[in-house]
Amino acid sequence: MGVDIHAQEVETKYTTTIHRATKLVIERLYRPWQWPEWLYDLLPSGKEYKLGFIALGKQKRKAFLDLLLDQNEKDEAPLTDDELIAQVNTFMFAGHDTTAIALTCTLFLLGNNLDHQEKVHEELEEVFKDSKTPASVKELSQLKYLDRIIKETLRLYPSVPTITRKLAEEVKIGDYTLPKDVTVVFHILLLHTNPQVWSDPKKFDPDRFLPENSKHRHPYAYIPFSAGPRNCIGQRFALLEEKTILTAILRKWRVKSVKTTDAIQYEASIIIRPCEDIFIYFTPKK
């Protein structure tokens, strides 16, 4: 958005509000009596949630917002101020925590699977050789094994583990009929570890995503960015961003995780989030 808020160095109003908002959403999810909008708006938690996101929208204008406003002036049906705020919040929220946890999980898995990490280093050396310059888009496109590493990480640790959809029409599944206008919850994490689709589903195996191993797989068996008309609009950018950052790190460092994957617990949240710090050793490459 054009402004550095030093979020990794100090607590900021933005990051604090975002984390509090996600907790409020999960708390509401497990309390059905808070589901009606009119009632939730009257409750202290509902007022806190609403005021928090209004506050986020009143920050100083940023580069992306300027572009959005410029385009909005040209549109025949411009967005309202509240709709503009919602757009910026969506881009900010969906674009920082998701990528951060995906990078963390990828490094954590590479630190637990040193044989796969070695293959990544071999690929990096093959593509970059002795170059010290930042990776180009062309070079990133050649990193096929790192592609599969990222995909397998998002299978085991989808950044957004659960999504919801409101049915636009009645849907029949087997002997069950889901009526129009109900909200359906999809648990991506369970879908990605379904043993009927994925053999040895808890195993970290990037070769699941080799073309020959993927061609007969159902297109909705793997949906880390959701799917269909309401899938993540930033998925291509997110994957390029992850690949760029991982490449920059792994060209200089080898990583080793302190704990195994079984030793880390994750909390219920909009974003998959470990309940503790994930510690990783970084060793300079020779």
PDB file of C-alpha atoms in Angstrom:
ATOM      1  CA  MET A   1       0.000   0.000   0.000  1.00  0.00           C
ATOM      2  CA  GLY A   2       3.030   2.293  -0.201  1.00  0.00           C
ATOM      3  CA  VAL A   3       3.706   2.756   3.526  1.00  0.00           C
ATOM      4  CA  ASP A   4       6.039   0.851   5.865  1.00  0.00           C
ATOM      5  CA  ILE A   5       4.376   0.477   9.277  1.00  0.00           C
ATOM      6  CA  HIS A   6       7.281  -1.590  10.735  1.00  0.00           C
ATOM      7  CA  ALA A   7       4.833  -4.328  11.724  1.00  0.00           C
ATOM      8  CA  GLN A   8       7.619  -6.864  12.367  1.00  0.00           C
ATOM      9  CA  GLU A   9       9.375  -4.556  14.803  1.00  0.00           C
ATOM     10  CA  VAL A  10       6.578  -3.040  16.899  1.00  0.00           C
ATOM     11  CA  GLU A  11       2.906  -3.663  17.617  1.00  0.00           C
ATOM     12  CA  THR A  12       0.791  -1.462  15.366  1.00  0.00           C
ATOM     13  CA  LYS A  13      -2.862  -0.497  15.478  1.00  0.00           C
ATOM     14  CA  TYR A  14      -3.400  -2.218  12.147  1.00  0.00           C
ATOM     15  CA  THR A  15      -1.932  -5.616  13.054  1.00  0.00           C
ATOM     16  CA  THR A  16      -3.514  -5.589  16.519  1.00  0.00           C
ATOM     17  CA  THR A  17      -6.936  -4.820  15.050  1.00  0.00           C
ATOM     18  CA  ILE A  18      -6.606  -7.490  12.351  1.00  0.00           C
ATOM     19  CA  HIS A  19      -5.678 -10.215  14.857  1.00  0.00           C
ATOM     20  CA  ARG A  20      -8.473  -9.178  17.229  1.00  0.00           C
ATOM     21  CA  ALA A  21     -10.994  -9.166  14.367  1.00  0.00           C
ATOM     22  CA  THR A  22     -10.096 -12.720  13.332  1.00  0.00           C
ATOM     23  CA  LYS A  23     -10.621 -13.915  16.906  1.00  0.00           C
ATOM     24  CA  LEU A  24     -14.022 -12.223  17.020  1.00  0.00           C
ATOM     25  CA  VAL A  25     -15.043 -13.984  13.800  1.00  0.00           C
ATOM     26  CA  ILE A  26     -14.102 -17.409  15.173  1.00  0.00           C
ATOM     27  CA  GLU A  27     -15.815 -16.714  18.513  1.00  0.00           C
ATOM     28  CA  ARG A  28     -18.990 -15.793  16.632  1.00  0.00           C
ATOM     29  CA  LEU A  29     -18.755 -18.924  14.477  1.00  0.00           C
ATOM     30  CA  TYR A  30     -18.975 -21.131  17.589  1.00  0.00           C
ATOM     31  CA  ARG A  31     -21.847 -19.118  19.131  1.00  0.00           C
ATOM     32  CA  PRO A  32     -24.956 -19.611  16.953  1.00  0.00           C
ATOM     33  CA  TRP A  33     -26.971 -17.101  18.962  1.00  0.00           C
ATOM     34  CA  GLN A  34     -24.633 -14.401  17.590  1.00  0.00           C
ATOM     35  CA  TRP A  35     -25.284 -15.285  13.946  1.00  0.00           C
ATOM     36  CA  PRO A  36     -28.251 -12.923  13.286  1.00  0.00           C
ATOM     37  CA  GLU A  37     -26.773  -9.635  12.021  1.00  0.00           C
ATOM     38  CA  TRP A  38     -29.235  -7.407  13.878  1.00  0.00           C
ATOM     39  CA  LEU A  39     -28.414  -9.081  17.211  1.00  0.00           C
ATOM     40  CA  TYR A  40     -24.652  -9.182  16.648  1.00  0.00           C
ATOM     41  CA  ASP A  41     -24.621  -5.448  15.875  1.00  0.00           C
ATOM     42  CA  LEU A  42     -26.137  -4.803  19.332  1.00  0.00           C
ATOM     43  CA  LEU A  43     -23.628  -6.935  21.256  1.00  0.00           C
ATOM     44  CA  PRO A  44     -20.328  -5.503  22.601  1.00  0.00           C
ATOM     45  CA  SER A  45     -18.330  -7.929  20.429  1.00  0.00           C
ATOM     46  CA  GLY A  46     -20.325  -6.940  17.331  1.00  0.00           C
ATOM     47  CA  LYS A  47     -19.789  -3.239  17.993  1.00  0.00           C
ATOM     48  CA  GLU A  48     -16.061  -3.853  18.570  1.00  0.00           C
ATOM     49  CA  TYR A  49     -15.811  -5.781  15.283  1.00  0.00           C
ATOM     50  CA  LYS A  50     -17.617  -3.101  13.274  1.00  0.00           C
ATOM     51  CA  LEU A  51     -15.729  -0.170  14.810  1.00  0.00           C
ATOM     52  CA  GLY A  52     -12.412  -1.958  14.325  1.00  0.00           C
ATOM     53  CA  PHE A  53     -12.820  -2.265  10.565  1.00  0.00           C
ATOM     54  CA  ILE A  54     -14.117   1.301  10.250  1.00  0.00           C
ATOM     55  CA  ALA A  55     -10.948   2.430  12.022  1.00  0.00           C
ATOM     56  CA  LEU A  56      -8.823   0.448   9.586  1.00  0.00           C
ATOM     57  CA  GLY A  57     -10.463   2.247   6.701  1.00  0.00           C
ATOM     58  CA  LYS A  58      -9.547   5.703   8.075  1.00  0.00           C
ATOM     59  CA  GLN A  59      -5.811   5.281   7.724  1.00  0.00           C
ATOM     60  CA  LYS A  60      -3.774   7.589   5.475  1.00  0.00           C
ATOM     61  CA  ARG A  61      -4.310   7.062   1.753  1.00  0.00           C
ATOM     62  CA  LYS A  62      -1.903   4.609   0.205  1.00  0.00           C
ATOM     63  CA  ALA A  63      -0.742   3.871  -3.334  1.00  0.00           C
ATOM     64  CA  PHE A  64      -3.299   1.146  -4.026  1.00  0.00           C
ATOM     65  CA  LEU A  65      -6.144   3.236  -2.635  1.00  0.00           C
ATOM     66  CA  ASP A  66      -5.220   6.147  -4.897  1.00  0.00           C
ATOM     67  CA  LEU A  67      -5.478   3.843  -7.897  1.00  0.00           C
ATOM     68  CA  LEU A  68      -8.780   2.466  -6.676  1.00  0.00           C
ATOM     69  CA  LEU A  69     -10.183   5.973  -6.187  1.00  0.00           C
ATOM     70  CA  ASP A  70      -9.012   7.089  -9.624  1.00  0.00           C
ATOM     71  CA  GLN A  71     -10.721   4.122 -11.248  1.00  0.00           C
ATOM     72  CA  ASN A  72     -13.825   4.615  -9.136  1.00  0.00           C
ATOM     73  CA  GLU A  73     -14.277   8.156 -10.488  1.00  0.00           C
ATOM     74  CA  LYS A  74     -14.339   6.768 -14.029  1.00  0.00           C
ATOM     75  CA  ASP A  75     -16.913   4.043 -13.338  1.00  0.00           C
ATOM     76  CA  GLU A  76     -20.569   4.562 -14.242  1.00  0.00           C
ATOM     77  CA  ALA A  77     -21.632   2.955 -10.939  1.00  0.00           C
ATOM     78  CA  PRO A  78     -18.950   4.083  -8.451  1.00  0.00           C
ATOM     79  CA  LEU A  79     -18.437   2.346  -5.127  1.00  0.00           C
ATOM     80  CA  THR A  80     -19.561   3.980  -1.905  1.00  0.00           C
ATOM     81  CA  ASP A  81     -16.991   4.927   0.754  1.00  0.00           C
ATOM     82  CA  ASP A  82     -17.915   1.829   2.782  1.00  0.00           C
ATOM     83  CA  GLU A  83     -17.457  -0.389  -0.288  1.00  0.00           C
ATOM     84  CA  LEU A  84     -14.066   1.197  -1.012  1.00  0.00           C
ATOM     85  CA  ILE A  85     -13.002   0.574   2.594  1.00  0.00           C
ATOM     86  CA  ALA A  86     -14.111  -3.060   2.274  1.00  0.00           C
ATOM     87  CA  GLN A  87     -12.043  -3.491  -0.907  1.00  0.00           C
ATOM     88  CA  VAL A  88      -8.871  -2.114   0.691  1.00  0.00           C
ATOM     89  CA  ASN A  89      -9.358  -4.193   3.848  1.00  0.00           C
ATOM     90  CA  THR A  90      -9.833  -7.319   1.731  1.00  0.00           C
ATOM     91  CA  PHE A  91      -6.597  -6.746  -0.171  1.00  0.00           C
ATOM     92  CA  MET A  92      -4.638  -5.881   2.974  1.00  0.00           C
ATOM     93  CA  PHE A  93      -5.976  -8.684   5.161  1.00  0.00           C
ATOM     94  CA  ALA A  94      -5.985 -11.389   2.478  1.00  0.00           C
ATOM     95  CA  GLY A  95      -2.560 -10.403   1.195  1.00  0.00           C
ATOM     96  CA  HIS A  96      -0.263 -10.307   4.217  1.00  0.00           C
ATOM     97  CA  ASP A  97      -1.120 -12.930   6.856  1.00  0.00           C
ATOM     98  CA  THR A  98      -1.849 -15.632   4.279  1.00  0.00           C
ATOM     99  CA  THR A  99       1.490 -15.224   2.520  1.00  0.00           C
ATOM    100  CA  ALA A 100       3.403 -14.933   5.793  1.00  0.00           C
ATOM    101  CA  ILE A 101       2.049 -18.221   7.172  1.00  0.00           C
ATOM    102  CA  ALA A 102       2.586 -19.973   3.828  1.00  0.00           C
ATOM    103  CA  LEU A 103       6.258 -18.921   3.849  1.00  0.00           C
ATOM    104  CA  THR A 104       6.642 -20.000   7.481  1.00  0.00           C
ATOM    105  CA  CYS A 105       5.117 -23.416   6.822  1.00  0.00           C
ATOM    106  CA  THR A 106       7.208 -23.965   3.694  1.00  0.00           C
ATOM    107  CA  LEU A 107      10.455 -23.259   5.528  1.00  0.00           C
ATOM    108  CA  PHE A 108       9.254 -25.360   8.470  1.00  0.00           C
ATOM    109  CA  LEU A 109       8.543 -28.345   6.190  1.00  0.00           C
ATOM    110  CA  LEU A 110      11.834 -27.950   4.323  1.00  0.00           C
ATOM    111  CA  GLY A 111      13.559 -27.858   7.718  1.00  0.00           C
ATOM    112  CA  ASN A 112      11.906 -31.192   8.530  1.00  0.00           C
ATOM    113  CA  ASN A 113      12.554 -32.773   5.114  1.00  0.00           C
ATOM    114  CA  LEU A 114      16.226 -32.179   4.375  1.00  0.00           C
ATOM    115  CA  ASP A 115      16.270 -34.533   1.370  1.00  0.00           C
ATOM    116  CA  HIS A 116      13.641 -32.428  -0.379  1.00  0.00           C
ATOM    117  CA  GLN A 117      15.438 -29.259   0.663  1.00  0.00           C
ATOM    118  CA  GLU A 118      18.617 -30.577  -0.958  1.00  0.00           C
ATOM    119  CA  LYS A 119      16.756 -30.992  -4.245  1.00  0.00           C
ATOM    120  CA  VAL A 120      15.613 -27.374  -3.995  1.00  0.00           C
ATOM    121  CA  HIS A 121      19.210 -26.229  -3.509  1.00  0.00           C
ATOM    122  CA  GLU A 122      20.327 -28.290  -6.497  1.00  0.00           C
ATOM    123  CA  GLU A 123      17.633 -26.690  -8.645  1.00  0.00           C
ATOM    124  CA  LEU A 124      18.581 -23.193  -7.451  1.00  0.00           C
ATOM    125  CA  GLU A 125      22.233 -23.813  -8.283  1.00  0.00           C
ATOM    126  CA  GLU A 126      21.292 -25.125 -11.706  1.00  0.00           C
ATOM    127  CA  VAL A 127      19.179 -22.052 -12.520  1.00  0.00           C
ATOM    128  CA  PHE A 128      21.217 -19.274 -10.863  1.00  0.00           C
ATOM    129  CA  LYS A 129      24.751 -20.745 -10.888  1.00  0.00           C
ATOM    130  CA  ASP A 130      27.077 -18.065  -9.448  1.00  0.00           C
ATOM    131  CA  SER A 131      24.686 -15.164 -10.016  1.00  0.00           C
ATOM    132  CA  LYS A 132      24.131 -12.756  -7.118  1.00  0.00           C
ATOM    133  CA  THR A 133      21.414 -10.688  -8.789  1.00  0.00           C
ATOM    134  CA  PRO A 134      17.761 -10.924  -7.684  1.00  0.00           C
ATOM    135  CA  ALA A 135      15.654 -13.555  -9.431  1.00  0.00           C
ATOM    136  CA  SER A 136      13.856 -12.573 -12.624  1.00  0.00           C
ATOM    137  CA  VAL A 137      10.366 -13.774 -13.565  1.00  0.00           C
ATOM    138  CA  LYS A 138      11.940 -15.963 -16.262  1.00  0.00           C
ATOM    139  CA  GLU A 139      14.259 -17.622 -13.728  1.00  0.00           C
ATOM    140  CA  LEU A 140      11.438 -18.137 -11.250  1.00  0.00           C
ATOM    141  CA  SER A 141       9.402 -19.908 -13.944  1.00  0.00           C
ATOM    142  CA  GLN A 142      12.192 -22.496 -14.268  1.00  0.00           C
ATOM    143  CA  LEU A 143      11.949 -23.546 -10.603  1.00  0.00           C
ATOM    144  CA  LYS A 144       9.581 -26.476 -11.111  1.00  0.00           C
ATOM    145  CA  TYR A 145      10.593 -28.398  -7.990  1.00  0.00           C
ATOM    146  CA  LEU A 146      10.142 -25.334  -5.775  1.00  0.00           C
ATOM    147  CA  ASP A 147       6.697 -24.987  -7.382  1.00  0.00           C
ATOM    148  CA  ARG A 148       5.804 -28.460  -6.179  1.00  0.00           C
ATOM    149  CA  ILE A 149       7.214 -27.743  -2.714  1.00  0.00           C
ATOM    150  CA  ILE A 150       4.910 -24.733  -2.371  1.00  0.00           C
ATOM    151  CA  LYS A 151       1.894 -26.664  -3.665  1.00  0.00           C
ATOM    152  CA  GLU A 152       2.471 -29.534  -1.260  1.00  0.00           C
ATOM    153  CA  THR A 153       2.893 -27.088   1.625  1.00  0.00           C
ATOM    154  CA  LEU A 154      -0.446 -25.465   0.752  1.00  0.00           C
ATOM    155  CA  ARG A 155      -2.018 -28.912   0.637  1.00  0.00           C
ATOM    156  CA  LEU A 156      -0.917 -29.730   4.185  1.00  0.00           C
ATOM    157  CA  TYR A 157      -1.219 -26.177   5.529  1.00  0.00           C
ATOM    158  CA  PRO A 158      -3.735 -24.187   3.449  1.00  0.00           C
ATOM    159  CA  SER A 159      -3.374 -20.587   4.628  1.00  0.00           C
ATOM    160  CA  VAL A 160      -7.157 -20.272   4.866  1.00  0.00           C
ATOM    161  CA  PRO A 161      -8.272 -23.702   6.149  1.00  0.00           C
ATOM    162  CA  THR A 162     -12.039 -23.043   6.043  1.00  0.00           C
ATOM    163  CA  ILE A 163     -14.268 -21.114   3.645  1.00  0.00           C
ATOM    164  CA  THR A 164     -18.020 -20.480   3.502  1.00  0.00           C
ATOM    165  CA  ARG A 165     -20.431 -20.049   0.605  1.00  0.00           C
ATOM    166  CA  LYS A 166     -24.081 -18.961   0.547  1.00  0.00           C
ATOM    167  CA  LEU A 167     -26.015 -21.200  -1.838  1.00  0.00           C
ATOM    168  CA  ALA A 168     -27.629 -19.316  -4.729  1.00  0.00           C
ATOM    169  CA  GLU A 169     -29.850 -22.318  -5.489  1.00  0.00           C
ATOM    170  CA  GLU A 170     -30.926 -25.658  -4.018  1.00  0.00           C
ATOM    171  CA  VAL A 171     -28.198 -28.311  -4.164  1.00  0.00           C
ATOM    172  CA  LYS A 172     -28.665 -32.089  -4.000  1.00  0.00           C
ATOM    173  CA  ILE A 173     -25.802 -34.273  -2.728  1.00  0.00           C
ATOM    174  CA  GLY A 174     -26.668 -37.957  -2.617  1.00  0.00           C
ATOM    175  CA  ASP A 175     -29.719 -38.359  -0.383  1.00  0.00           C
ATOM    176  CA  TYR A 176     -29.415 -34.849   1.026  1.00  0.00           C
ATOM    177  CA  THR A 177     -30.880 -31.577  -0.212  1.00  0.00           C
ATOM    178  CA  LEU A 178     -29.291 -28.296   0.817  1.00  0.00           C
ATOM    179  CA  PRO A 179     -31.827 -25.467   0.511  1.00  0.00           C
ATOM    180  CA  LYS A 180     -31.193 -22.173  -1.218  1.00  0.00           C
ATOM    181  CA  ASP A 181     -29.728 -19.314   0.886  1.00  0.00           C
ATOM    182  CA  VAL A 182     -28.092 -21.536   3.533  1.00  0.00           C
ATOM    183  CA  THR A 183     -24.403 -21.006   4.287  1.00  0.00           C
ATOM    184  CA  VAL A 184     -22.199 -24.033   3.615  1.00  0.00           C
ATOM    185  CA  VAL A 185     -18.822 -24.487   5.330  1.00  0.00           C
ATOM    186  CA  PHE A 186     -15.972 -26.156   3.417  1.00  0.00           C
ATOM    187  CA  HIS A 187     -13.069 -27.430   5.482  1.00  0.00           C
ATOM    188  CA  ILE A 188     -10.174 -27.255   3.002  1.00  0.00           C
ATOM    189  CA  LEU A 189      -7.763 -28.840   5.472  1.00  0.00           C
ATOM    190  CA  LEU A 190      -9.884 -32.012   5.663  1.00  0.00           C
ATOM    191  CA  LEU A 191     -10.404 -32.056   1.901  1.00  0.00           C
ATOM    192  CA  HIS A 192      -6.636 -31.896   1.330  1.00  0.00           C
ATOM    193  CA  THR A 193      -5.992 -34.870   3.607  1.00  0.00           C
ATOM    194  CA  ASN A 194      -8.821 -37.091   2.382  1.00  0.00           C
ATOM    195  CA  PRO A 195      -7.280 -40.614   2.140  1.00  0.00           C
ATOM    196  CA  GLN A 196      -9.691 -41.478  -0.694  1.00  0.00           C
ATOM    197  CA  VAL A 197      -7.926 -38.888  -2.836  1.00  0.00           C
ATOM    198  CA  TRP A 198      -4.441 -38.605  -1.357  1.00  0.00           C
ATOM    199  CA  SER A 199      -2.422 -41.716  -0.558  1.00  0.00           C
ATOM    200  CA  ASP A 200      -0.578 -41.424   2.763  1.00  0.00           C
ATOM    201  CA  PRO A 201      -2.110 -37.936   3.124  1.00  0.00           C
ATOM    202  CA  LYS A 202       0.015 -36.707   6.042  1.00  0.00           C
ATOM    203  CA  LYS A 203       3.283 -37.426   4.216  1.00  0.00           C
ATOM    204  CA  PHE A 204       5.159 -34.477   2.674  1.00  0.00           C
ATOM    205  CA  ASP A 205       5.564 -35.500  -0.970  1.00  0.00           C
ATOM    206  CA  PRO A 206       5.983 -32.715  -3.575  1.00  0.00           C
ATOM    207  CA  ASP A 207       5.930 -35.241  -6.417  1.00  0.00           C
ATOM    208  CA  ARG A 208       2.173 -35.552  -5.937  1.00  0.00           C
ATOM    209  CA  PHE A 209       2.086 -32.489  -8.172  1.00  0.00           C
ATOM    210  CA  LEU A 210       4.074 -33.916 -11.063  1.00  0.00           C
ATOM    211  CA  PRO A 211       1.929 -33.603 -14.223  1.00  0.00           C
ATOM    212  CA  GLU A 212       1.552 -37.373 -14.544  1.00  0.00           C
ATOM    213  CA  ASN A 213       0.366 -37.639 -10.914  1.00  0.00           C
ATOM    214  CA  SER A 214      -2.113 -34.758 -11.194  1.00  0.00           C
ATOM    215  CA  LYS A 215      -3.850 -35.347 -14.522  1.00  0.00           C
ATOM    216  CA  HIS A 216      -6.563 -37.697 -13.177  1.00  0.00           C
ATOM    217  CA  ARG A 217      -7.137 -35.839  -9.909  1.00  0.00           C
ATOM    218  CA  HIS A 218     -10.500 -34.108  -9.472  1.00  0.00           C
ATOM    219  CA  PRO A 219     -10.063 -30.339 -10.043  1.00  0.00           C
ATOM    220  CA  TYR A 220     -11.706 -29.577  -6.687  1.00  0.00           C
ATOM    221  CA  ALA A 221      -9.610 -32.051  -4.690  1.00  0.00           C
ATOM    222  CA  TYR A 222      -6.991 -29.317  -4.216  1.00  0.00           C
ATOM    223  CA  ILE A 223      -8.289 -25.795  -3.550  1.00  0.00           C
ATOM    224  CA  PRO A 224      -5.834 -23.787  -1.393  1.00  0.00           C
ATOM    225  CA  PHE A 225      -7.159 -20.597  -3.022  1.00  0.00           C
ATOM    226  CA  SER A 226     -10.781 -21.781  -3.146  1.00  0.00           C
ATOM    227  CA  ALA A 227     -12.222 -22.439  -6.626  1.00  0.00           C
ATOM    228  CA  GLY A 228     -14.876 -21.332  -9.052  1.00  0.00           C
ATOM    229  CA  PRO A 229     -16.072 -17.756  -9.672  1.00  0.00           C
ATOM    230  CA  ARG A 230     -15.256 -16.617  -6.112  1.00  0.00           C
ATOM    231  CA  ASN A 231     -11.739 -17.985  -5.878  1.00  0.00           C
ATOM    232  CA  CYS A 232      -8.843 -15.871  -4.619  1.00  0.00           C
ATOM    233  CA  ILE A 233      -8.196 -13.051  -7.089  1.00  0.00           C
ATOM    234  CA  GLY A 234      -4.614 -12.719  -5.849  1.00  0.00           C
ATOM    235  CA  GLN A 235      -3.451 -16.326  -6.131  1.00  0.00           C
ATOM    236  CA  ARG A 236      -1.031 -15.792  -9.041  1.00  0.00           C
ATOM    237  CA  PHE A 237       0.539 -12.829  -7.300  1.00  0.00           C
ATOM    238  CA  ALA A 238       0.699 -14.725  -3.990  1.00  0.00           C
ATOM    239  CA  LEU A 239       2.507 -17.701  -5.556  1.00  0.00           C
ATOM    240  CA  LEU A 240       4.966 -15.405  -7.334  1.00  0.00           C
ATOM    241  CA  GLU A 241       5.563 -13.504  -4.091  1.00  0.00           C
ATOM    242  CA  GLU A 242       6.190 -16.719  -2.133  1.00  0.00           C
ATOM    243  CA  LYS A 243       8.511 -18.065  -4.801  1.00  0.00           C
ATOM    244  CA  THR A 244      10.489 -14.814  -4.905  1.00  0.00           C
ATOM    245  CA  ILE A 245      10.981 -14.672  -1.136  1.00  0.00           C
ATOM    246  CA  LEU A 246      11.795 -18.376  -0.755  1.00  0.00           C
ATOM    247  CA  THR A 247      14.314 -18.142  -3.578  1.00  0.00           C
ATOM    248  CA  ALA A 248      16.005 -15.136  -1.973  1.00  0.00           C
ATOM    249  CA  ILE A 249      16.273 -17.013   1.354  1.00  0.00           C
ATOM    250  CA  LEU A 250      17.312 -20.433   0.059  1.00  0.00           C
ATOM    251  CA  ARG A 251      19.971 -19.075  -2.303  1.00  0.00           C
ATOM    252  CA  LYS A 252      21.820 -17.935   0.832  1.00  0.00           C
ATOM    253  CA  TRP A 253      20.727 -20.286   3.609  1.00  0.00           C
ATOM    254  CA  ARG A 254      20.007 -23.867   4.570  1.00  0.00           C
ATOM    255  CA  VAL A 255      17.241 -24.354   7.137  1.00  0.00           C
ATOM    256  CA  LYS A 256      16.610 -26.936   9.840  1.00  0.00           C
ATOM    257  CA  SER A 257      13.513 -27.007  12.039  1.00  0.00           C
ATOM    258  CA  VAL A 258      13.844 -27.322  15.806  1.00  0.00           C
ATOM    259  CA  LYS A 259      10.572 -29.281  16.180  1.00  0.00           C
ATOM    260  CA  THR A 260       8.884 -31.923  14.052  1.00  0.00           C
ATOM    261  CA  THR A 261       5.540 -31.365  12.332  1.00  0.00           C
ATOM    262  CA  ASP A 262       3.741 -33.582  14.863  1.00  0.00           C
ATOM    263  CA  ALA A 263       4.941 -31.430  17.765  1.00  0.00           C
ATOM    264  CA  ILE A 264       3.255 -28.202  16.622  1.00  0.00           C
ATOM    265  CA  GLN A 265      -0.421 -27.507  17.367  1.00  0.00           C
ATOM    266  CA  TYR A 266      -2.557 -25.026  15.435  1.00  0.00           C
ATOM    267  CA  GLU A 267      -5.392 -22.847  16.698  1.00  0.00           C
ATOM    268  CA  ALA A 268      -8.813 -22.272  15.152  1.00  0.00           C
ATOM    269  CA  SER A 269      -8.642 -19.017  13.216  1.00  0.00           C
ATOM    270  CA  ILE A 270      -9.509 -17.568   9.823  1.00  0.00           C
ATOM    271  CA  ILE A 271      -5.830 -18.083   8.974  1.00  0.00           C
ATOM    272  CA  ILE A 272      -4.089 -21.327   9.952  1.00  0.00           C
ATOM    273  CA  ARG A 273      -1.931 -20.229  12.855  1.00  0.00           C
ATOM    274  CA  PRO A 274       0.504 -22.163  15.080  1.00  0.00           C
ATOM    275  CA  CYS A 275      -0.108 -21.987  18.823  1.00  0.00           C
ATOM    276  CA  GLU A 276       3.580 -21.340  19.452  1.00  0.00           C
ATOM    277  CA  ASP A 277       6.639 -19.827  17.818  1.00  0.00           C
ATOM    278  CA  ILE A 278       8.182 -21.980  15.103  1.00  0.00           C
ATOM    279  CA  PHE A 279      11.947 -22.013  15.547  1.00  0.00           C
ATOM    280  CA  ILE A 280      14.248 -22.712  12.605  1.00  0.00           C
ATOM    281  CA  TYR A 281      18.046 -22.786  12.350  1.00  0.00           C
ATOM    282  CA  PHE A 282      19.526 -20.815   9.440  1.00  0.00           C
ATOM    283  CA  THR A 283      22.974 -21.904   8.275  1.00  0.00           C
ATOM    284  CA  PRO A 284      24.842 -19.913   5.561  1.00  0.00           C
ATOM    285  CA  LYS A 285      25.363 -21.869   2.344  1.00  0.00           C
ATOM    286  CA  LYS A 286      28.991 -22.502   1.512  1.00  0.00           C
TER     287      LYS A 286
END
